[in-house]
mmCIF file of the C-alpha atoms, coordinates in Angstrom:
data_MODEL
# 
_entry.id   MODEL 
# 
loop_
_atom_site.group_PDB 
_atom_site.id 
_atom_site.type_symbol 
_atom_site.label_atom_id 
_atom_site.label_alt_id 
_atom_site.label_comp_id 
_atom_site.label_asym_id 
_atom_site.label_entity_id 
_atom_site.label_seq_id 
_atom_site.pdbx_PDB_ins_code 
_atom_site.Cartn_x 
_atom_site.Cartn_y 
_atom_site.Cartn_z 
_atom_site.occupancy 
_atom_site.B_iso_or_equiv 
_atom_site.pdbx_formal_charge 
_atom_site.auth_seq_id 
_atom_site.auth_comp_id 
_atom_site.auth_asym_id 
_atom_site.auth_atom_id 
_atom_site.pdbx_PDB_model_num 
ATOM 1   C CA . UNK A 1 1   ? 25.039 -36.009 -4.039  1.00 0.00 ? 1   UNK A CA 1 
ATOM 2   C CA . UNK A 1 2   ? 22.298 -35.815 -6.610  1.00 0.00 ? 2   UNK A CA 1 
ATOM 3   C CA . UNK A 1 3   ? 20.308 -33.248 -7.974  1.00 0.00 ? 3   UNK A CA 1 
ATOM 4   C CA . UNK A 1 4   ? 17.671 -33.337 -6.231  1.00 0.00 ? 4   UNK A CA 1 
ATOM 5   C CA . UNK A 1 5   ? 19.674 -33.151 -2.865  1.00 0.00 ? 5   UNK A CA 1 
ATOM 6   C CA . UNK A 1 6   ? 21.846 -30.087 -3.899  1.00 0.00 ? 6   UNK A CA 1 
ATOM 7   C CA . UNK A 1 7   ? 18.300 -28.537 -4.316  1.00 0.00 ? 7   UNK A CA 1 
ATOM 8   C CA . UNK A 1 8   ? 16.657 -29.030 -1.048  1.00 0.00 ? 8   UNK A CA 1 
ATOM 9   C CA . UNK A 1 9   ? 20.008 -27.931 0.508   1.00 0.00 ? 9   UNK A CA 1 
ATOM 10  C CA . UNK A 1 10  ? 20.005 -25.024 -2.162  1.00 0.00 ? 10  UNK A CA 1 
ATOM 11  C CA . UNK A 1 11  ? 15.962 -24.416 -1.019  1.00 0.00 ? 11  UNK A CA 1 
ATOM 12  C CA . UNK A 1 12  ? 16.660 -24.835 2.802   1.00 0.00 ? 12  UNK A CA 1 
ATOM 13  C CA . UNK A 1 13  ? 19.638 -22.095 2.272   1.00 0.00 ? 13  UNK A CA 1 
ATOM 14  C CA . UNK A 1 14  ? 17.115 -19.964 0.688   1.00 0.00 ? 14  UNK A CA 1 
ATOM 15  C CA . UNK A 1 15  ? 14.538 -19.792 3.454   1.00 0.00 ? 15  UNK A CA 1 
ATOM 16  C CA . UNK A 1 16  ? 17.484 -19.107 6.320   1.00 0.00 ? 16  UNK A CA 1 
ATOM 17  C CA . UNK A 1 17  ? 18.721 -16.350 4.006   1.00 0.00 ? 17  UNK A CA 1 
ATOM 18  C CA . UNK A 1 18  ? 14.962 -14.762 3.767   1.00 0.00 ? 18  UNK A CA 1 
ATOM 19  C CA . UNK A 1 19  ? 14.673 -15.012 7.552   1.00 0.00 ? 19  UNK A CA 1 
ATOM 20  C CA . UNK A 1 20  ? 17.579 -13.140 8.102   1.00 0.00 ? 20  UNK A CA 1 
ATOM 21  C CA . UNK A 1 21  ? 17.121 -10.812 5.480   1.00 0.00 ? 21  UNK A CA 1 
ATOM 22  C CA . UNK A 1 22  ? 13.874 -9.743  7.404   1.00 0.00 ? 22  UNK A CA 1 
ATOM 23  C CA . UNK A 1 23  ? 15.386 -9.164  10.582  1.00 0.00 ? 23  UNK A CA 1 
ATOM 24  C CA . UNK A 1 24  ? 17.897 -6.107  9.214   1.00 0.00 ? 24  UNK A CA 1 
ATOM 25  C CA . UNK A 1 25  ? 20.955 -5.054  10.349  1.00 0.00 ? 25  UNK A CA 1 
ATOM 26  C CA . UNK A 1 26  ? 22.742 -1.414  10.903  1.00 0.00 ? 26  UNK A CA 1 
ATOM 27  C CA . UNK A 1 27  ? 24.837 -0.033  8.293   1.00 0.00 ? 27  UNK A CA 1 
ATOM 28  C CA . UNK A 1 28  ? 28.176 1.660   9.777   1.00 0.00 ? 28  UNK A CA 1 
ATOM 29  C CA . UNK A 1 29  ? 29.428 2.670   5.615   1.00 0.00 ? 29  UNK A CA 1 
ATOM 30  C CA . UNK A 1 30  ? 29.486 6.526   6.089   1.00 0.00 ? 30  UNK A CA 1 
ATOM 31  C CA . UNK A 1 31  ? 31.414 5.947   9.728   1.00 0.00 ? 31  UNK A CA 1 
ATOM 32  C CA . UNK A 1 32  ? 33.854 3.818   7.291   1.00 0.00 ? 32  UNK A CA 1 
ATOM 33  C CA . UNK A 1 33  ? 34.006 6.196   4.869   1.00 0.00 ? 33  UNK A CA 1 
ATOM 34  C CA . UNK A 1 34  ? 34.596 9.140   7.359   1.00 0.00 ? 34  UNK A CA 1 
ATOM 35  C CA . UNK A 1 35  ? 37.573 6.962   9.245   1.00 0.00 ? 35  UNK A CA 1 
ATOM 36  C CA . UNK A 1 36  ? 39.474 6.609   5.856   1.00 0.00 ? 36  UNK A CA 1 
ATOM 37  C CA . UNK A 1 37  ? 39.252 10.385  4.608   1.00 0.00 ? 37  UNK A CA 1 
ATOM 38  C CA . UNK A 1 38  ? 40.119 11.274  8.279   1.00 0.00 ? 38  UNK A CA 1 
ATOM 39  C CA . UNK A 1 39  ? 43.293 8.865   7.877   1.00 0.00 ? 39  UNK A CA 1 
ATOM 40  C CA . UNK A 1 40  ? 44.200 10.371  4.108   1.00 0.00 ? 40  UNK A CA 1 
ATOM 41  C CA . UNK A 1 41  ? 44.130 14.006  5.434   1.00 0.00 ? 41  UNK A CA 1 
ATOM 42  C CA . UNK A 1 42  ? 45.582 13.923  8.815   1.00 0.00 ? 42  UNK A CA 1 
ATOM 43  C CA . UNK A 1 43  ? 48.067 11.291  8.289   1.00 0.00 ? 43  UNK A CA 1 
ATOM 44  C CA . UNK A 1 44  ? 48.642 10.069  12.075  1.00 0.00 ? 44  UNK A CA 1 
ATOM 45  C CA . UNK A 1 45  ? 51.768 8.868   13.048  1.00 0.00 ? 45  UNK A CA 1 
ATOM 46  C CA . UNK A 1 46  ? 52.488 5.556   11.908  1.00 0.00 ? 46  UNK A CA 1 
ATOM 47  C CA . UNK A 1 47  ? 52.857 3.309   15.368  1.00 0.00 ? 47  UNK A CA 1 
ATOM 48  C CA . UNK A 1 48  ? 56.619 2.355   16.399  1.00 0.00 ? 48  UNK A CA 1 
ATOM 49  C CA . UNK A 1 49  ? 55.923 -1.119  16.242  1.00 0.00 ? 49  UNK A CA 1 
ATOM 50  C CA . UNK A 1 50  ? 55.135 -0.510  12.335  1.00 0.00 ? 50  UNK A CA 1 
ATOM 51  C CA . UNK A 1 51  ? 58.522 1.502   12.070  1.00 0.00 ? 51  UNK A CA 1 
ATOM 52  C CA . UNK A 1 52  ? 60.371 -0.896  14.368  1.00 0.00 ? 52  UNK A CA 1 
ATOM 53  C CA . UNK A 1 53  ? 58.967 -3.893  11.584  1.00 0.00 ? 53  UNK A CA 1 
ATOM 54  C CA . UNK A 1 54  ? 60.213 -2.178  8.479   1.00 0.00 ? 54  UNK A CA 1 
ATOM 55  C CA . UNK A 1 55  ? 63.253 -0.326  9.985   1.00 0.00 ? 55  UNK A CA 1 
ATOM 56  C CA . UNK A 1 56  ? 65.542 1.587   7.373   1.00 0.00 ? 56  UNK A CA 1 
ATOM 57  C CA . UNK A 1 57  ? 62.813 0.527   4.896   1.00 0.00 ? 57  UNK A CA 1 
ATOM 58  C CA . UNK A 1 58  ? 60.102 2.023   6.727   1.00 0.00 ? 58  UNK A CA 1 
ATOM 59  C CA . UNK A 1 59  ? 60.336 5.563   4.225   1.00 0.00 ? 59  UNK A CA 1 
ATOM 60  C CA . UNK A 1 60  ? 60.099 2.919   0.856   1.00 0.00 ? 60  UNK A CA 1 
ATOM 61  C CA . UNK A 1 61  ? 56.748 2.226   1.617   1.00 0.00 ? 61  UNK A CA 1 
ATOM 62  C CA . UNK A 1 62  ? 53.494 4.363   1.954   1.00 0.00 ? 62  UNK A CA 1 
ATOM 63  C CA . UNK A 1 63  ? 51.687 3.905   4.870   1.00 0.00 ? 63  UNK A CA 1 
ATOM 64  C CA . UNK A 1 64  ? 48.938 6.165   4.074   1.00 0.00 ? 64  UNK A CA 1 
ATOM 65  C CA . UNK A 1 65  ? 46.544 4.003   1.472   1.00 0.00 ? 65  UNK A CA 1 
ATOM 66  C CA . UNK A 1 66  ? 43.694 2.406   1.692   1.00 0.00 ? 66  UNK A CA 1 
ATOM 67  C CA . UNK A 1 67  ? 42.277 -1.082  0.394   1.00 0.00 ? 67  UNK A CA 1 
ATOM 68  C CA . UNK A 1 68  ? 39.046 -0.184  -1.906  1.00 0.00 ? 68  UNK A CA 1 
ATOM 69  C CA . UNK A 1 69  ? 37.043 -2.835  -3.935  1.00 0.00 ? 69  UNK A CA 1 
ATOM 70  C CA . UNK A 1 70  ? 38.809 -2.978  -7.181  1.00 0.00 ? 70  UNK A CA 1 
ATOM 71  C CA . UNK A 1 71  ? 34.933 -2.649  -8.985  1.00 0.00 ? 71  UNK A CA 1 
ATOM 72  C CA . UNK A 1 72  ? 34.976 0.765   -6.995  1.00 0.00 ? 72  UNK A CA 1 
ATOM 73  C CA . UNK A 1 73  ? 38.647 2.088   -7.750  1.00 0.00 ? 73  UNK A CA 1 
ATOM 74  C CA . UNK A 1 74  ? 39.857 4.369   -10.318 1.00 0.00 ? 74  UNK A CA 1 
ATOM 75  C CA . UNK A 1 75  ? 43.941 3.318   -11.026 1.00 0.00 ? 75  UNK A CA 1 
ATOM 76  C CA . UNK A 1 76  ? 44.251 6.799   -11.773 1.00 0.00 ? 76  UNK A CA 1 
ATOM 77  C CA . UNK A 1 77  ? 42.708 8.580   -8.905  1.00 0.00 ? 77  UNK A CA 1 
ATOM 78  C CA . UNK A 1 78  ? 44.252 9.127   -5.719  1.00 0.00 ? 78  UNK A CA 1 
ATOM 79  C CA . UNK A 1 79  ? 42.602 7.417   -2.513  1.00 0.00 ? 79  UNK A CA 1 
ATOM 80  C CA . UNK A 1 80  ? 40.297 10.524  -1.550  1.00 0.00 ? 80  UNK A CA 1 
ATOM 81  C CA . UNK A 1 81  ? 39.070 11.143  -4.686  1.00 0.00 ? 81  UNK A CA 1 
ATOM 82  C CA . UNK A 1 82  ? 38.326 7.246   -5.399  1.00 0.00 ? 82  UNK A CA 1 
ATOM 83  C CA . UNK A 1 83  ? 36.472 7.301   -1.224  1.00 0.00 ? 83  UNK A CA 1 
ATOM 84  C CA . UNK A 1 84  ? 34.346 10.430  -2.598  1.00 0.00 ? 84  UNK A CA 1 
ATOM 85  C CA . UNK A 1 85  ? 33.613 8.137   -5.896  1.00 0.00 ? 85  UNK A CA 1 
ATOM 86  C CA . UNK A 1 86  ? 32.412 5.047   -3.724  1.00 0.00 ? 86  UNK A CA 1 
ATOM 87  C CA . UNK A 1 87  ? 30.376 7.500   -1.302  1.00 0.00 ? 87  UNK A CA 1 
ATOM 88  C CA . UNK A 1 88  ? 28.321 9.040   -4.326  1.00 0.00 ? 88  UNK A CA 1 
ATOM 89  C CA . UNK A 1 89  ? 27.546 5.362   -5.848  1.00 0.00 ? 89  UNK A CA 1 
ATOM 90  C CA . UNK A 1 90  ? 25.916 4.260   -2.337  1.00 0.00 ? 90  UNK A CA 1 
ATOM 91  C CA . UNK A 1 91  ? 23.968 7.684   -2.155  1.00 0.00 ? 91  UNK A CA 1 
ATOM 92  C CA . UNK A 1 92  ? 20.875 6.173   -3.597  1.00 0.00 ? 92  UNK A CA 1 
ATOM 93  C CA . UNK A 1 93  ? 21.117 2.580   -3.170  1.00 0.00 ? 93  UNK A CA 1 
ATOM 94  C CA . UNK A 1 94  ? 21.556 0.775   -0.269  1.00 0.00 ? 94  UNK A CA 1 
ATOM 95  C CA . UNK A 1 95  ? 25.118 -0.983  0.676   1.00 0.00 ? 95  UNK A CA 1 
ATOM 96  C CA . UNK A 1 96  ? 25.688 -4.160  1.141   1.00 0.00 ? 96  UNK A CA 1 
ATOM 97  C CA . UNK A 1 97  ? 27.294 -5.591  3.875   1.00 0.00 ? 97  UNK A CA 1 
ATOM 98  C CA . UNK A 1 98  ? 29.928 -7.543  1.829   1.00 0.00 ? 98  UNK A CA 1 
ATOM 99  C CA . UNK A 1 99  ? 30.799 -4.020  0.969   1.00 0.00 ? 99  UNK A CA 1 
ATOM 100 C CA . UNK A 1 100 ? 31.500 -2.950  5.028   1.00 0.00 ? 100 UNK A CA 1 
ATOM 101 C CA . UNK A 1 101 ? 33.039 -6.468  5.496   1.00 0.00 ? 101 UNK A CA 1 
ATOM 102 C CA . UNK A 1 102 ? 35.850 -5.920  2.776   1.00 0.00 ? 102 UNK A CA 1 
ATOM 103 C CA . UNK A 1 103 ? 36.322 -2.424  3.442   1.00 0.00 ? 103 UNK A CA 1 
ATOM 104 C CA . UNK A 1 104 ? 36.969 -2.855  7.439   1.00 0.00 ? 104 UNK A CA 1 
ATOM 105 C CA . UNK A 1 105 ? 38.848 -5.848  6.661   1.00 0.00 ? 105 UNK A CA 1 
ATOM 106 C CA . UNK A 1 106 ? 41.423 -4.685  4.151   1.00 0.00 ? 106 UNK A CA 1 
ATOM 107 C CA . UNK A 1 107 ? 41.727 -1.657  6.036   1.00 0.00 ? 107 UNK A CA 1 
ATOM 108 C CA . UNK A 1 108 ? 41.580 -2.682  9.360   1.00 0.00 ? 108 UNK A CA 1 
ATOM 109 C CA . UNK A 1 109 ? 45.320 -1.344  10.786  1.00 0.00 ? 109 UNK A CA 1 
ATOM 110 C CA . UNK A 1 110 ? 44.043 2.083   11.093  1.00 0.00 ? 110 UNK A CA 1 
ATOM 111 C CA . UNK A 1 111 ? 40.923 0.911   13.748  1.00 0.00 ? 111 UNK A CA 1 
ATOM 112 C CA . UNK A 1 112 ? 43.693 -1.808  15.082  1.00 0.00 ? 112 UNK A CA 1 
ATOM 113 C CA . UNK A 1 113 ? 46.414 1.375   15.131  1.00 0.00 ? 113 UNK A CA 1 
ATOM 114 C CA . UNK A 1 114 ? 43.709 3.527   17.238  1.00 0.00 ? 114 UNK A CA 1 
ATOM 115 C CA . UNK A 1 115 ? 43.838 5.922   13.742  1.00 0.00 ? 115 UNK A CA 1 
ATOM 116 C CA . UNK A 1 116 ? 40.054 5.405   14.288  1.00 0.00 ? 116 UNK A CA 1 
ATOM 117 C CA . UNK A 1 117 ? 37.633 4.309   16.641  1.00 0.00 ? 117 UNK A CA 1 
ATOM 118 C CA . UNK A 1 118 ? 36.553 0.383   16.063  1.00 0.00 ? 118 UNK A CA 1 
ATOM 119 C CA . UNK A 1 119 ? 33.817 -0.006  13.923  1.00 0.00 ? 119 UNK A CA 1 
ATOM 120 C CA . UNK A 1 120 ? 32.224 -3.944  13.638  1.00 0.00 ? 120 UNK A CA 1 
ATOM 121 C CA . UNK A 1 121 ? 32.188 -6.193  10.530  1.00 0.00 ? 121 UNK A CA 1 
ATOM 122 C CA . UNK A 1 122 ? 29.148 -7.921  9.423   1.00 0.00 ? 122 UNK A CA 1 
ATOM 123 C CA . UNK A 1 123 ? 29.128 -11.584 10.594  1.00 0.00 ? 123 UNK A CA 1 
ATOM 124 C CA . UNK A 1 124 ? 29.038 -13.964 7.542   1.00 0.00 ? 124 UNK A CA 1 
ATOM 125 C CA . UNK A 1 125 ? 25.773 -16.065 7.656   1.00 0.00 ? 125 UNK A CA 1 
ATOM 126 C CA . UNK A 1 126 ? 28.269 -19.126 5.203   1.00 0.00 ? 126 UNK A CA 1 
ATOM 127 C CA . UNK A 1 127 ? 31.473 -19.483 4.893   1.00 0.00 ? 127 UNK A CA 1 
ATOM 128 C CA . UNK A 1 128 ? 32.773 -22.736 2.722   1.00 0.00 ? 128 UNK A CA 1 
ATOM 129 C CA . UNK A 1 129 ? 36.189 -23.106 1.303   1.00 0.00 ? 129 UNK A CA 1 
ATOM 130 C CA . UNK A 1 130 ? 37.705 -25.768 -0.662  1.00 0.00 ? 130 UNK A CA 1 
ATOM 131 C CA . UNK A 1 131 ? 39.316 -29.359 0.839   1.00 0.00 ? 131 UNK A CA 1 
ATOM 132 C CA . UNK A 1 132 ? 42.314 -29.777 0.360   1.00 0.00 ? 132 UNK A CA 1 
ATOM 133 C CA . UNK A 1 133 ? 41.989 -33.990 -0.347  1.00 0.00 ? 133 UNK A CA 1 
ATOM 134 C CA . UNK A 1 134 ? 42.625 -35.753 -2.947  1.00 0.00 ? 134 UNK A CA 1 
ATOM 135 C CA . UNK A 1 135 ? 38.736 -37.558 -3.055  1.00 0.00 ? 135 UNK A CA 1 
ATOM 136 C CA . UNK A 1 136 ? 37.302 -33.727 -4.051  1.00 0.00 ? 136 UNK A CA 1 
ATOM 137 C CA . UNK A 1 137 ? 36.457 -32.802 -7.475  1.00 0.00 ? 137 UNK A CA 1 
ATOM 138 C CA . UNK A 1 138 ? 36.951 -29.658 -6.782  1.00 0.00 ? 138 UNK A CA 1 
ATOM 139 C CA . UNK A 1 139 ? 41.794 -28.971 -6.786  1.00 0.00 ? 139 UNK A CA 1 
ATOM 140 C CA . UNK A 1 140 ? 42.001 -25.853 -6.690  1.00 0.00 ? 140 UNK A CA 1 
ATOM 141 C CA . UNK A 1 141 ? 41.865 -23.293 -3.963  1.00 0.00 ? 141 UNK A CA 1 
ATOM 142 C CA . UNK A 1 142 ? 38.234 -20.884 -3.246  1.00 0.00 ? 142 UNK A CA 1 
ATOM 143 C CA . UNK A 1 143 ? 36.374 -19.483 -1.111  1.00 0.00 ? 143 UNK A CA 1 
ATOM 144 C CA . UNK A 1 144 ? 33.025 -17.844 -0.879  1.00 0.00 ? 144 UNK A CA 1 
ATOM 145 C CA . UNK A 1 145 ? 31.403 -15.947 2.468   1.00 0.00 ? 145 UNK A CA 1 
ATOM 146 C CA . UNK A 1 146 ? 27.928 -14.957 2.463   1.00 0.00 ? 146 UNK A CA 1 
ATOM 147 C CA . UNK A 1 147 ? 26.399 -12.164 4.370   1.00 0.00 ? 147 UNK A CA 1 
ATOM 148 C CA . UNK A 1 148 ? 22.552 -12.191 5.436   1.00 0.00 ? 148 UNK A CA 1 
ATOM 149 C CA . UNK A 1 149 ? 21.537 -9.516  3.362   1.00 0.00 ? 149 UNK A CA 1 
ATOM 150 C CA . UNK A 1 150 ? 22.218 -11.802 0.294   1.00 0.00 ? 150 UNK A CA 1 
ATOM 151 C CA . UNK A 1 151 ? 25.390 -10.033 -0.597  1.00 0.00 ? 151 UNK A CA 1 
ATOM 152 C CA . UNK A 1 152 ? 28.743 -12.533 -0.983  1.00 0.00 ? 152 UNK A CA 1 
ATOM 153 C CA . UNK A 1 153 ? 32.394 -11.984 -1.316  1.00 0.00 ? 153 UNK A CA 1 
ATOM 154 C CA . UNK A 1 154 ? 33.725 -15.131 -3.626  1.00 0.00 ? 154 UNK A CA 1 
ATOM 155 C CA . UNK A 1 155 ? 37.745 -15.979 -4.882  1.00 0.00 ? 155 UNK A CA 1 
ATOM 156 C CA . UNK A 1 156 ? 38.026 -18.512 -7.814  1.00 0.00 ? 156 UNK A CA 1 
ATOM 157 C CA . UNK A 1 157 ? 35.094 -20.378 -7.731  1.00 0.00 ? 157 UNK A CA 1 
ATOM 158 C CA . UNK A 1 158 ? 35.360 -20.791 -11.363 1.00 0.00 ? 158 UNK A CA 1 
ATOM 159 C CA . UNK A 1 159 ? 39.045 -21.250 -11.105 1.00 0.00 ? 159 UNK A CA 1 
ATOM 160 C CA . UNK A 1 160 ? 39.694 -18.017 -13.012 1.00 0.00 ? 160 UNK A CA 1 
ATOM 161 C CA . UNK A 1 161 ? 41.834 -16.485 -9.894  1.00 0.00 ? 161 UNK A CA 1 
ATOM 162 C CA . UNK A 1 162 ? 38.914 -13.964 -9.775  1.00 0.00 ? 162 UNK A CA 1 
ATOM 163 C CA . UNK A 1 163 ? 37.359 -12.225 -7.028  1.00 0.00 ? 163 UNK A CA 1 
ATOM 164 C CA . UNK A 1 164 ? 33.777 -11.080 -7.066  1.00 0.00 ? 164 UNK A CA 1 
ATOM 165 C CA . UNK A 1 165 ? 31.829 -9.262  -4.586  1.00 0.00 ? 165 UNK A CA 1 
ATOM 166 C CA . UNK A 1 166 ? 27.725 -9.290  -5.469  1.00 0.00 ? 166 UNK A CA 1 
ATOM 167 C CA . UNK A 1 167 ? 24.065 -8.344  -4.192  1.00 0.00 ? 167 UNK A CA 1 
ATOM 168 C CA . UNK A 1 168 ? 22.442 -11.393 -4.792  1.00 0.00 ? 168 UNK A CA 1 
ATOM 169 C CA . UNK A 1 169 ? 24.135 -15.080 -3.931  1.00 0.00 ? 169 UNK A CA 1 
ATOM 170 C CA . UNK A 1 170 ? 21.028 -16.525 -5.556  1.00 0.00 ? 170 UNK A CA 1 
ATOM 171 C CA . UNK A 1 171 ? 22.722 -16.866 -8.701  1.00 0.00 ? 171 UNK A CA 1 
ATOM 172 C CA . UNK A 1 172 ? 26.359 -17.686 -7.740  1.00 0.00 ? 172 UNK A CA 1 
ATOM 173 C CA . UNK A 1 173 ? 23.715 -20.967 -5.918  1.00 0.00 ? 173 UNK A CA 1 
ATOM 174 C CA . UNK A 1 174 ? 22.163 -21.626 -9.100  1.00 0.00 ? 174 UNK A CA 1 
ATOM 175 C CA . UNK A 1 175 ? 24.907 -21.638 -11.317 1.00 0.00 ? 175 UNK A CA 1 
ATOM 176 C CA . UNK A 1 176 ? 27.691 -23.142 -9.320  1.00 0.00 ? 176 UNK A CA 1 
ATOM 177 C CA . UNK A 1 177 ? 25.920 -25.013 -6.360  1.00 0.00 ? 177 UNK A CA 1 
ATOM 178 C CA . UNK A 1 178 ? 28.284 -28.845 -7.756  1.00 0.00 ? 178 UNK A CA 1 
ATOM 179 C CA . UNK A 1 179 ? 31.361 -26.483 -7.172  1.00 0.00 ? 179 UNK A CA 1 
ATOM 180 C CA . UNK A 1 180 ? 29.860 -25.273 -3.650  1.00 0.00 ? 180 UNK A CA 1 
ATOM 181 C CA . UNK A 1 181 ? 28.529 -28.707 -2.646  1.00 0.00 ? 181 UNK A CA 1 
ATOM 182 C CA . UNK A 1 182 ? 32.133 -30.068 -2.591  1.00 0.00 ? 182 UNK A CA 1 
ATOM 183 C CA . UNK A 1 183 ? 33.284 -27.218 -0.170  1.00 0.00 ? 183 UNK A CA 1 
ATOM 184 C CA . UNK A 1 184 ? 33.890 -27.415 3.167   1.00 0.00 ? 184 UNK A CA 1 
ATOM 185 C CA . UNK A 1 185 ? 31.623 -25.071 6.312   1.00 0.00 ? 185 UNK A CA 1 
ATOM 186 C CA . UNK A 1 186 ? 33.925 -22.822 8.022   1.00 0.00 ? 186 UNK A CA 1 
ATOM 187 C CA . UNK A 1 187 ? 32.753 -21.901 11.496  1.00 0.00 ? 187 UNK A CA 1 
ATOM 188 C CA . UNK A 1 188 ? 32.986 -17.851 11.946  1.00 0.00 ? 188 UNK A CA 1 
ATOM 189 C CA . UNK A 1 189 ? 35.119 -16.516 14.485  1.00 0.00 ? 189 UNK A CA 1 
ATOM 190 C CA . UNK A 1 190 ? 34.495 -12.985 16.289  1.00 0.00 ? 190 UNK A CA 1 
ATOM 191 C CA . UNK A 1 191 ? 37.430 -10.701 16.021  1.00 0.00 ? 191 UNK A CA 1 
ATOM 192 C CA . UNK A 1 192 ? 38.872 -12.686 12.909  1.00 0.00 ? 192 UNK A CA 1 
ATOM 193 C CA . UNK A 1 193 ? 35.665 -13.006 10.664  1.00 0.00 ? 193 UNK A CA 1 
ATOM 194 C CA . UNK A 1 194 ? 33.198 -10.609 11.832  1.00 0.00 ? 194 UNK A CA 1 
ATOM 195 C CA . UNK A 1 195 ? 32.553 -8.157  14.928  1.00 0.00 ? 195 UNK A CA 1 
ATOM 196 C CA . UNK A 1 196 ? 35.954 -6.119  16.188  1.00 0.00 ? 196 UNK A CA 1 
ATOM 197 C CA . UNK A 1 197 ? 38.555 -7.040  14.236  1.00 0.00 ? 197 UNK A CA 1 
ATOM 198 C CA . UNK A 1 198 ? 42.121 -7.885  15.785  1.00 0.00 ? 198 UNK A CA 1 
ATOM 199 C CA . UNK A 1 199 ? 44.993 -8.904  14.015  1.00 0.00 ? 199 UNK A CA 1 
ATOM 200 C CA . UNK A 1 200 ? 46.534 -12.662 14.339  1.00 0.00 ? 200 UNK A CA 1 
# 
C-alpha cells in the first residue's frame, strides 16, 4: 500500500473518529469505582462454582483483588488505597473510556458473580490484530482497540511486549500506521467486547 493510501485511510479514520467524538457518551467510572471498594470492604462470598473450580486450593489464592491499570497502581499499596489514588487523578480531568473498558474487563467476575450490579463497557469504534500468515510483515502477535473518544488500549505494537493505554490514537496513527496497515479488522461483539460483559 503506498503512502499516499495509508494517508487517506489514516484521514478517513480521522473524520469517523471526530464524528463520534461529537456525539458523547456517558461515563459509568465513579459506579466502577464504587463496585470495587464495595467488593474490598464487604468481601461477598466467593460463588461455589469458584470454590468447586479450585477445590482444596481454593484458600491459596485471594479472591478479593482487583485488576487496576498498571500506569495507575502503586506495588506497594493495597487495592483500596491504589482505587482512592485512581479516583483523585480523574477528579479534574475527564476519563477516558479505554479507562472504563479495562477496568470492567479485568474485573468483570464481581458484576458476572452478582458482587455488583452490571455496569456496560464502551464499544470499541477499531479493533485490528495481527495475521497470523506467513505473506505479513508484521510476525509477531498485537493488538490495538480504539474507543470513540480517541482513547486506545494497544499490546506490542512495537514488539516490545508492552501495553499502553492513551488519550489520543492520533499519534499511535502517525507513528505506526505501516505496522497498523498490515493488521487485520476485528468485528466487535456485545457481551465479549463491549456492552454487558459475560464470560466465554
Amino acid at each position: 500500500m503506498s503512502k499516499s493510501d495509508l494517508e487517506k485511510k489514516m484521514q478517513t479514520f480521522l473524520g469517523t473518529l471526530q464524528e463520534q467524538k461529537e456525539l458523547g457518551w456517558e461515563s459509568h467510572f465513579n459506579e466502577i469505582l464504587d463496585a470495587f471498594e464495595d467488593f474490598l470492604i464487604n468481601r461477598p462470598e466467593p460463588p461455589e462454582e469458584w470454590k468447586a473450580r479450585l477445590g482444596a486450593n481454593a484458600k491459596k489464592f485471594d479472591y478479593y483483588q482487583i485488576v487496576l491499570p498498571a500506569d495507575f497502581e502503586d506495588p506497594y499499596e493495597e487495592d483500596l488505597g491504589n482505587i482512592h489514588r485512581l479516583r483523585a487523578e480523574f477528579e479534574s480531568v475527564p476519563v477516558t473510556m479505554a479507562i472504563e473498558h479495562l477496568l470492567i474487563s479485568r474485573n468483570y467476575f464481581i458484576f458476572e458473580n452478582r458482587h455488583a450490579e452490571p455496569i456496560p463497557a464502551p464499544r470499541p469504534l477499531l479493533m485490528l490484530e495481527s495475521v497470523d500468515d506467513e505473506g505479513s510483515k508484521i510476525d509477531w502477535d498485537c493488538c490495538i482497540t480504539v474507543f470513540s473518544d480517541g482513547s486506545f488500549y494497544a499490546y506490542n505494537i512495537r514488539n516490545d511486549q508492552e501495553e499502553v493505554l492513551g488519550e489520543d490514537i492520533k499519534l499511535v496513527l502517525e507513528d505506526q500506521m505501516d505496522v497498523l496497515s498490515e493488521m487485520q479488522l476485528v468485528i466487535p461483539v456485545e457481551g465479549r467486547d463491549y456492552g454487558i460483559l459475560r464470560s466465554e
